[in-house]
């Protein structure tokens, strides 16, 4: 039984292979590090240069600080070389294919980032060095690299930045350590929300310093990134375009609203706020002005000029007519040439004036007045006054009152001894017809019988009785309506002096004349009654003439006043129309200038089309 168990154990021991790697790896590590010096350059011949293959694996562009001009990247470094003292025969140490050493145990190249901005300067994490049996060493230290970058903000926000990462040995020259570059690895790159990675080209350079004859090689990788402009377009560019458009809206605002200057100043303050936002993220450099800064500056200039233009427009709109007439060149330019160029018309220009029904009736009455015999033609040319027809008709009426027509005046003979005028033979109604603009006026309007003195009252009564005896109904009508035509003026020097010439009397009535003494008495009484009536009529005519002269002066003052108001109103309308022309001219000019500035500035960026196609479309 015991022999069978021992046989089975022998069979199992022969079938199972026992691992001897643990003791061999320990022995190998002890053997390799026995006389190894990490400060010694691992070459067989000290006169030979040690070649190091260097590569760069970019994982992420974390941040680009334009103000401090710093770029932060997450990357791995790849360094490969051959260590002459770390070789072994793999057959002597079965199962040991590679070994791992810490960076302090073996020699590692002192390759650092030249343009590092890290607090500790070297931001790499010290990892192990992987070594195989041939002495091939591979060192992959990761790190968060903070490096300086010359950020060019000239085309911001349509800019492309090229940040260099310069690696090289800190102590070894090119005769001792030869750095060879390998292409950058971008297979594990993580995209950034603000920047698009275009490429990471690299190059090897050798620099000769004045102190030394040997070269100092370096490997430089250029991280080329393009800014994604969607964020800045939505938060900076579009508000700026809208604000510049609000500047144009201020020219469409009426001048009477009183908000034109307030709108321009508000837009100017808003642009100032956006300029401060841009200045916070831009570096304080005078090398170049950002593109968006140029656009904001041009827009602020447009807004400031629009405020000045608004002041000019308001000065024209509220120009006082008492300050003088419009200069001839201003009238020619702003009221003729510029409106024709802008296709503007003055209010009411080109439209025939339409008269209301009352004005048409007044015009027809004026034309059909019996006081004139000439034919009047109407002129449809509009006048600048607000009531042209009424004022002209009133002026004609005043002229008729001052200069009566000849056919309305009574006939005055040249003989001194003439029979008195018989009132019964005068025209039954010589009152001028109302012309629609001057109120009808008669003698009874100015002086009533109660206002006459007793002598005039008695003379009027006797004259009425005499008319009743002579002409019956005509005498009564003449005595009752003792109105004299409005344009009838009798020349007199004073109230009590009769005229030197007397009007001719009509033919005597046979029924009232007699050859006897009674007839002579009747004729004498009739002559005295006629003389007293003529004297009373002269006194009344003088009083009415004085009242008419005073009334004419008042009406003439009103006419001149209305004419002056029409002139001032026409002058105010001219200045207001000139203000609207300037407003329209500034609107067109600033619109064209704003569009040209927007297109010229924004499209000046080299990659404007690429940014538009990738970020907006």
XYZ file of C-alpha atoms in Angstrom:
617
model
C 0.000 0.000 0.000
C 2.752 2.468 0.881
C 4.668 1.591 -2.263
C 1.622 2.429 -4.425
C 1.253 5.873 -2.849
C 4.907 6.656 -3.371
C 4.603 5.587 -7.017
C 1.713 7.919 -7.621
C 3.535 10.838 -6.000
C 6.533 10.217 -8.266
C 4.332 10.245 -11.327
C 2.690 13.545 -10.321
C 6.036 15.185 -9.612
C 7.261 14.328 -13.047
C 4.112 15.669 -14.718
C 3.999 19.016 -12.854
C 6.512 21.791 -13.839
C 7.748 23.842 -10.937
C 8.161 27.693 -11.577
C 11.631 29.024 -10.800
C 10.998 32.708 -11.974
C 10.823 34.196 -8.526
C 14.317 33.294 -7.449
C 15.772 34.105 -10.899
C 14.194 37.561 -11.053
C 15.436 38.337 -7.552
C 18.867 37.112 -8.397
C 18.824 39.083 -11.646
C 17.818 42.355 -9.956
C 20.520 41.866 -7.356
C 23.059 41.101 -10.015
C 22.157 44.082 -12.261
C 22.109 46.659 -9.479
C 25.258 45.386 -7.727
C 27.680 47.815 -9.381
C 25.117 50.042 -11.154
C 25.401 53.824 -10.747
C 22.284 55.792 -11.788
C 24.376 58.881 -12.403
C 26.535 57.104 -14.976
C 25.592 57.462 -18.607
C 24.839 53.861 -19.735
C 27.048 53.556 -22.807
C 29.784 51.067 -23.715
C 32.072 53.849 -24.946
C 32.014 57.219 -23.204
C 32.884 58.991 -26.405
C 29.697 57.760 -28.018
C 26.384 59.635 -27.726
C 23.390 57.987 -26.170
C 20.405 58.107 -28.476
C 16.995 58.719 -26.906
C 13.809 58.371 -28.911
C 11.295 60.984 -27.711
C 7.593 61.177 -28.436
C 4.563 63.032 -27.127
C 1.056 61.687 -26.537
C -1.537 64.433 -26.155
C -4.588 63.446 -24.145
C -6.450 66.740 -23.646
C -6.203 70.504 -23.984
C -7.531 71.521 -20.609
C -7.377 75.326 -20.686
C -6.013 78.281 -22.599
C -5.578 81.386 -20.473
C -5.377 84.286 -22.904
C -4.912 86.893 -20.207
C -1.919 85.117 -18.608
C -0.899 83.462 -21.900
C -0.724 79.950 -20.465
C -1.911 76.659 -21.925
C -2.631 73.614 -19.779
C -2.409 70.169 -21.384
C -2.690 66.612 -20.210
C -0.032 64.523 -21.957
C 2.262 61.512 -21.691
C 5.929 61.498 -22.526
C 7.556 58.534 -24.248
C 11.315 58.091 -23.915
C 13.195 55.041 -25.225
C 16.928 54.205 -25.098
C 19.335 51.304 -24.636
C 21.078 50.776 -21.308
C 24.339 48.907 -21.727
C 24.419 47.833 -18.081
C 20.896 46.393 -17.950
C 21.318 43.418 -20.289
C 21.084 39.693 -19.381
C 20.952 36.282 -20.969
C 17.352 35.169 -20.876
C 18.371 31.462 -20.908
C 20.285 31.929 -17.701
C 17.268 33.471 -16.049
C 14.362 31.421 -17.325
C 10.998 33.157 -17.281
C 12.427 36.668 -16.793
C 11.624 38.639 -19.957
C 11.575 42.192 -18.555
C 12.203 44.043 -15.386
C 10.823 47.220 -13.820
C 12.953 49.750 -12.053
C 12.069 52.948 -10.328
C 13.369 56.186 -11.802
C 15.758 56.535 -8.905
C 17.346 53.121 -9.347
C 18.432 53.446 -12.962
C 19.637 56.178 -15.224
C 16.887 58.281 -16.878
C 17.363 61.195 -19.277
C 16.825 64.602 -17.694
C 14.447 65.763 -20.392
C 12.276 68.625 -19.191
C 9.771 71.057 -20.643
C 11.758 74.194 -21.331
C 8.790 76.613 -21.367
C 7.148 75.174 -18.278
C 5.057 77.523 -16.107
C 4.399 74.999 -13.330
C 5.198 75.846 -9.748
C 7.587 72.868 -9.484
C 8.662 73.293 -13.077
C 8.673 69.506 -13.633
C 5.069 68.365 -13.569
C 5.640 64.708 -14.551
C 4.777 61.774 -12.378
C 7.768 59.499 -11.774
C 6.800 56.061 -13.033
C 8.820 52.855 -13.362
C 11.247 52.178 -16.168
C 10.466 49.069 -18.201
C 13.638 47.153 -19.247
C 13.874 43.967 -21.363
C 16.749 41.497 -21.707
C 18.415 43.425 -24.549
C 18.738 46.525 -22.353
C 15.941 48.409 -24.138
C 14.442 50.912 -21.678
C 11.075 52.602 -21.993
C 10.003 55.430 -19.751
C 6.440 56.900 -19.937
C 5.909 59.647 -17.357
C 2.438 61.322 -17.527
C 1.808 64.855 -16.370
C -0.317 68.003 -16.403
C 1.869 70.401 -18.294
C 1.405 74.127 -17.773
C 3.411 75.944 -20.378
C 3.690 79.433 -21.680
C 2.025 80.216 -24.976
C 2.179 83.357 -27.053
C -1.554 83.834 -27.504
C -2.259 86.032 -30.517
C -5.682 87.606 -30.001
C -5.665 89.682 -33.159
C -8.404 87.626 -34.801
C -10.352 86.872 -31.628
C -12.838 85.111 -31.595
C -11.919 83.677 -35.018
C -8.373 82.952 -33.960
C -6.073 79.941 -34.340
C -3.469 79.497 -31.614
C -0.157 77.690 -31.968
C 1.371 76.792 -28.626
C 4.819 75.268 -28.512
C 5.986 72.602 -26.067
C 9.775 72.493 -26.158
C 11.472 69.435 -24.629
C 15.174 68.864 -24.211
C 17.911 67.631 -21.914
C 18.718 70.036 -19.164
C 22.389 69.040 -18.660
C 23.496 66.867 -21.579
C 24.594 68.380 -24.835
C 24.150 66.863 -28.239
C 27.468 65.058 -28.143
C 26.429 63.110 -25.055
C 22.679 62.765 -25.538
C 21.167 62.651 -28.969
C 17.405 63.228 -28.894
C 15.469 61.870 -31.852
C 11.875 62.818 -32.391
C 8.955 60.524 -33.086
C 5.545 61.721 -34.299
C 3.004 62.777 -31.717
C 0.287 60.312 -30.824
C -3.288 61.669 -30.922
C -5.207 58.420 -30.785
C -6.421 58.996 -27.231
C -7.247 62.706 -27.526
C -10.377 63.940 -25.727
C -12.136 66.844 -27.550
C -12.465 70.221 -25.869
C -15.669 72.313 -25.808
C -13.909 75.577 -26.577
C -11.037 74.512 -28.804
C -10.748 72.230 -31.806
C -7.434 70.413 -32.192
C -6.141 70.803 -35.710
C -2.711 69.162 -35.578
C 0.367 68.640 -33.425
C 3.386 68.877 -35.691
C 6.850 68.445 -34.241
C 10.415 69.186 -35.112
C 13.960 68.654 -33.867
C 16.213 71.660 -33.478
C 19.805 72.206 -32.459
C 20.803 75.374 -30.707
C 24.361 76.640 -30.374
C 25.099 78.981 -27.508
C 27.938 81.465 -27.337
C 29.479 79.804 -24.333
C 29.779 76.373 -25.792
C 30.776 74.767 -29.058
C 28.622 71.685 -28.698
C 24.998 71.731 -29.867
C 21.991 71.451 -27.616
C 19.192 69.567 -29.337
C 15.522 69.912 -28.487
C 12.249 68.516 -29.722
C 9.395 70.988 -30.144
C 5.744 70.031 -30.594
C 3.346 72.727 -31.780
C -0.212 72.265 -30.519
C -2.398 73.940 -33.147
C -5.929 74.667 -31.949
C -8.836 76.679 -33.343
C -11.318 78.538 -31.178
C -14.932 77.515 -31.492
C -16.833 80.767 -32.031
C -20.416 79.744 -31.326
C -20.259 80.754 -27.666
C -18.711 84.135 -28.405
C -21.028 84.780 -31.322
C -24.107 84.244 -29.159
C -22.811 86.199 -26.177
C -20.748 88.982 -27.755
C -21.146 89.365 -31.513
C -24.918 89.085 -31.882
C -25.630 91.520 -28.999
C -23.150 93.944 -30.513
C -24.846 93.718 -33.920
C -28.237 94.260 -32.296
C -26.954 97.263 -30.378
C -25.530 98.775 -33.540
C -28.917 98.201 -35.168
C -30.571 100.024 -32.277
C -28.427 102.985 -33.225
C -30.128 103.021 -36.625
C -33.537 102.763 -34.973
C -32.838 106.039 -33.166
C -32.952 107.812 -36.541
C -36.452 106.436 -37.129
C -37.668 107.779 -33.787
C -39.666 111.030 -34.148
C -37.942 114.136 -32.886
C -40.986 115.109 -30.838
C -40.731 111.960 -28.731
C -37.803 113.329 -26.745
C -36.080 109.929 -26.497
C -33.601 110.059 -29.371
C -30.588 111.139 -27.326
C -31.562 108.865 -24.432
C -31.630 105.863 -26.752
C -28.217 106.706 -28.226
C -26.612 107.154 -24.800
C -28.167 103.904 -23.551
C -26.740 102.004 -26.514
C -23.346 103.614 -25.903
C -23.352 102.512 -22.260
C -24.364 98.982 -23.252
C -21.458 98.764 -25.680
C -19.146 99.967 -22.915
C -20.290 97.086 -20.713
C -19.538 94.590 -23.482
C -16.143 96.179 -24.037
C -15.337 95.618 -20.361
C -16.318 91.964 -20.699
C -13.974 91.550 -23.642
C -11.157 93.375 -21.844
C -11.386 90.959 -18.916
C -10.472 87.944 -21.021
C -7.988 89.647 -23.305
C -4.307 90.057 -22.393
C -3.148 93.542 -21.524
C -0.937 93.835 -24.551
C -0.426 96.525 -27.131
C 0.977 94.240 -29.800
C -2.367 93.758 -31.496
C -5.972 94.798 -31.034
C -8.530 91.967 -30.983
C -10.888 91.740 -33.914
C -13.915 91.949 -31.668
C -12.343 94.951 -29.969
C -12.024 96.650 -33.347
C -15.656 95.866 -34.077
C -16.808 97.178 -30.696
C -14.685 100.305 -31.105
C -16.094 101.004 -34.571
C -19.619 100.430 -33.271
C -19.013 102.803 -30.374
C -17.749 105.408 -32.835
C -20.918 104.928 -34.884
C -23.082 105.300 -31.788
C -21.204 108.402 -30.641
C -21.540 109.939 -34.098
C -25.239 109.066 -34.096
C -25.684 110.957 -30.823
C -23.998 114.001 -32.384
C -26.185 113.603 -35.476
C -29.258 113.390 -33.256
C -28.290 116.666 -31.601
C -28.023 118.284 -35.042
C -31.416 116.896 -36.044
C -33.034 118.181 -32.852
C -31.423 121.582 -33.353
C -32.978 121.801 -36.821
C -36.328 120.469 -35.622
C -36.680 122.908 -32.730
C -35.194 125.887 -34.566
C -36.985 129.083 -33.580
C -38.342 131.153 -36.479
C -37.307 134.307 -34.617
C -33.639 133.429 -35.145
C -33.833 134.315 -38.804
C -34.656 132.744 -42.118
C -33.063 129.608 -43.498
C -29.843 130.293 -45.449
C -30.102 129.932 -49.179
C -27.549 127.139 -49.461
C -29.272 125.201 -46.672
C -32.602 125.633 -48.449
C -31.062 124.513 -51.731
C -29.280 121.475 -50.302
C -31.694 120.216 -47.648
C -34.989 121.125 -49.266
C -34.225 120.424 -52.932
C -31.175 118.309 -53.726
C -31.077 115.846 -50.823
C -34.880 115.197 -50.806
C -34.708 114.505 -54.538
C -31.826 112.074 -53.974
C -33.644 110.341 -51.089
C -37.016 110.400 -52.917
C -38.622 112.414 -50.142
C -41.575 114.767 -50.538
C -42.757 117.521 -48.297
C -46.136 117.004 -46.597
C -48.860 118.006 -49.040
C -46.514 118.326 -51.995
C -48.047 117.163 -55.274
C -51.607 117.020 -53.875
C -54.218 119.640 -54.941
C -55.868 121.406 -52.009
C -59.474 120.458 -51.415
C -61.830 123.141 -50.199
C -64.542 122.453 -47.724
C -68.195 123.216 -48.450
C -68.163 126.454 -46.457
C -65.017 127.663 -48.211
C -66.493 126.792 -51.600
C -69.682 128.719 -50.765
C -67.648 131.679 -49.566
C -65.598 131.645 -52.763
C -68.745 131.482 -54.899
C -70.275 134.385 -52.982
C -67.114 136.393 -53.420
C -67.140 135.825 -57.142
C -70.877 136.649 -57.456
C -70.747 139.846 -55.349
C -72.622 142.758 -57.036
C -69.917 145.192 -55.940
C -67.569 144.022 -58.706
C -68.118 143.715 -62.422
C -64.870 142.018 -63.434
C -64.527 138.310 -64.003
C -62.322 136.533 -61.448
C -60.436 133.350 -62.262
C -59.443 130.977 -59.502
C -55.857 129.809 -59.225
C -55.427 126.333 -57.769
C -51.771 126.888 -56.920
C -51.445 126.186 -53.189
C -50.108 129.006 -51.076
C -47.984 128.490 -47.999
C -50.559 130.056 -45.669
C -52.975 127.935 -43.733
C -56.081 129.961 -44.889
C -55.072 131.315 -48.271
C -58.534 131.851 -49.762
C -59.981 133.550 -46.686
C -57.058 135.928 -46.253
C -56.966 136.910 -49.905
C -60.712 137.510 -49.981
C -60.510 139.534 -46.789
C -57.696 141.607 -48.247
C -59.761 142.294 -51.378
C -62.692 143.370 -49.203
C -60.457 145.736 -47.255
C -59.162 147.204 -50.497
C -62.741 147.792 -51.654
C -63.546 149.508 -48.369
C -60.537 151.814 -48.654
C -61.046 152.532 -52.378
C -64.737 152.351 -53.368
C -65.615 151.647 -56.927
C -66.804 154.597 -59.096
C -70.201 153.185 -59.965
C -71.144 152.977 -56.288
C -70.426 156.686 -55.538
C -73.272 159.271 -56.060
C -73.027 161.713 -58.942
C -71.545 165.043 -57.918
C -72.222 167.955 -60.325
C -69.705 170.727 -60.737
C -72.263 173.550 -60.274
C -72.549 175.181 -56.893
C -76.309 176.018 -57.095
C -78.021 172.708 -57.424
C -81.194 171.274 -56.088
C -80.874 169.018 -53.046
C -80.856 165.299 -53.511
C -84.226 163.646 -53.230
C -83.861 160.555 -51.052
C -86.792 158.888 -52.663
C -84.915 158.642 -55.976
C -81.835 156.916 -54.599
C -81.137 153.248 -55.250
C -83.393 151.091 -53.112
C -80.556 148.865 -51.776
C -76.897 149.681 -52.159
C -75.587 147.496 -49.339
C -72.787 145.247 -50.558
C -73.529 141.596 -50.554
C -71.606 139.598 -47.976
C -68.577 137.910 -49.535
C -68.316 135.129 -47.021
C -65.384 136.683 -45.127
C -66.525 140.175 -44.031
C -69.540 140.589 -41.823
C -72.384 142.723 -43.255
C -72.354 146.179 -41.700
C -74.956 148.934 -41.963
C -75.395 152.371 -40.468
C -77.781 151.083 -37.855
C -75.058 148.785 -36.665
C -72.859 151.677 -35.584
C -75.431 154.298 -34.441
C -79.015 153.770 -33.401
C -81.699 156.453 -33.424
C -81.571 156.607 -29.636
C -77.936 157.673 -29.813
C -78.664 160.678 -32.053
C -79.132 164.119 -30.607
C -82.631 165.705 -30.578
C -81.858 167.936 -33.546
C -80.856 164.986 -35.678
C -83.880 163.036 -34.442
C -86.255 165.876 -35.395
C -84.553 166.265 -38.753
C -84.840 162.583 -39.411
C -88.524 162.683 -38.441
C -89.252 165.587 -40.726
C -87.308 163.925 -43.463
C -89.397 160.826 -43.033
C -92.612 162.807 -43.246
C -91.336 164.589 -46.331
C -90.507 161.267 -47.965
C -93.967 159.997 -47.130
C -95.500 162.994 -48.815
C -93.316 162.698 -51.862
C -92.958 159.034 -52.636
C -95.316 157.091 -50.458
C -93.962 153.572 -49.882
C -90.491 154.462 -51.118
C -90.151 157.320 -48.654
C -91.236 155.141 -45.802
C -88.835 152.459 -46.792
C -86.011 154.939 -47.060
C -86.823 156.552 -43.721
C -87.285 153.261 -41.940
C -84.166 151.674 -43.245
C -81.961 154.725 -43.303
C -78.917 152.665 -44.270
C -76.300 154.116 -46.498
C -74.115 151.951 -48.753
C -70.971 150.795 -47.041
C -68.660 152.319 -49.649
C -70.461 155.709 -49.727
C -68.051 158.407 -48.479
C -68.939 162.105 -48.501
C -66.044 164.541 -48.287
C -66.195 166.823 -45.267
C -63.776 168.799 -43.186
C -65.602 169.009 -39.866
C -68.847 167.823 -38.378
C -70.795 171.051 -39.008
C -69.504 172.106 -42.412
C -71.610 171.041 -45.376
C -69.992 170.364 -48.698
C -69.611 173.200 -51.167
C -71.278 171.300 -53.951
C -74.773 169.849 -53.729
C -76.125 166.989 -55.704
C -78.678 167.650 -58.424
C -82.279 167.188 -57.460
C -84.575 165.129 -59.610
C -87.410 166.583 -61.613
C -90.060 168.202 -59.406
C -93.273 166.361 -58.917
C -96.148 168.161 -60.625
C -98.525 167.060 -57.946
C -96.560 168.826 -55.252
C -95.511 172.033 -57.082
C -97.789 175.084 -57.279
C -97.536 178.594 -58.635
C -99.484 180.199 -55.839
C -98.293 181.408 -52.512
C -99.166 178.061 -50.948
C -97.064 176.419 -53.550
C -94.159 178.705 -52.741
C -94.500 177.927 -49.083
C -94.563 174.274 -49.826
C -91.509 174.588 -51.994
C -89.670 176.590 -49.344
C -90.557 174.089 -46.620
C -89.457 171.230 -48.823
C -86.101 172.925 -49.485
C -85.511 173.524 -45.783
C -86.419 169.918 -44.956
C -84.079 168.633 -47.674
C -81.244 170.831 -46.440
C -81.688 169.680 -42.857
C -81.782 166.031 -44.002
C -78.599 166.499 -46.027
C -76.853 168.048 -43.048
C -77.928 165.163 -40.774
C -76.817 162.618 -43.325
C -73.410 164.276 -43.594
C -72.940 164.188 -39.809
C -73.880 160.533 -39.707
C -71.569 159.759 -42.628
C -68.616 161.395 -40.865
C -69.236 159.398 -37.664
C -69.628 156.159 -39.551
C -66.482 156.870 -41.567
C -64.495 157.295 -38.379
C -65.852 154.028 -36.996
C -65.137 152.290 -40.267
C -61.580 153.570 -40.287
C -61.034 152.222 -36.752
C -62.604 148.907 -37.738
C -60.472 148.721 -40.862
C -57.334 149.297 -38.786
C -58.308 146.450 -36.447
C -59.069 144.106 -39.315
C -55.839 145.066 -41.051
C -53.942 144.270 -37.827
C -55.625 140.876 -37.643
C -54.749 140.172 -41.259
C -51.116 141.100 -40.716
C -51.044 139.029 -37.551
C -52.393 135.955 -39.304
C -50.013 136.505 -42.214
C -47.065 136.713 -39.800
C -48.213 133.535 -38.072
C -48.470 131.820 -41.448
C -44.949 132.964 -42.317
C -43.557 131.697 -39.027
C -45.432 128.423 -39.367
C -44.105 127.989 -42.892
C -40.573 128.676 -41.665
C -40.979 126.183 -38.806
C -42.236 123.580 -41.268
C -39.195 124.176 -43.460
C -36.805 123.624 -40.539
C -38.715 120.516 -39.446
C -38.631 119.092 -42.948
C -34.905 119.852 -43.115
C -34.524 117.944 -39.814
C -36.397 114.953 -41.245
C -34.175 115.081 -44.351
C -31.037 115.069 -42.196
C -32.496 112.209 -40.142
C -33.135 110.165 -43.279
C -29.703 111.014 -44.666
C -28.002 109.913 -41.450
C -30.089 106.738 -41.412
C -28.922 105.766 -44.887
C -25.331 106.813 -44.245
C -24.985 105.054 -40.912
C -26.706 101.929 -42.250
C -24.223 101.664 -45.102
C -21.299 102.441 -42.812
C -22.434 99.872 -40.244
C -22.870 97.137 -42.844
C -19.480 97.879 -44.412
C -17.742 97.858 -41.012
C -19.418 94.597 -39.988
C -18.531 92.781 -43.201
C -15.028 94.239 -43.518
C -13.999 93.580 -39.913
C -15.527 90.150 -39.378
C -14.567 88.746 -42.751
C -10.991 89.939 -42.346
C -10.292 86.892 -40.158
C -8.396 84.196 -42.104
C -10.577 81.340 -40.894
C -13.938 83.151 -40.897
C -15.371 80.822 -43.530
C -14.124 77.723 -41.737
C -15.563 78.899 -38.429
C -18.866 79.727 -40.103
C -19.114 76.318 -41.769
C -18.080 74.255 -38.737
C -19.652 76.148 -35.850
C -22.841 77.596 -37.323
C -23.852 75.266 -40.148
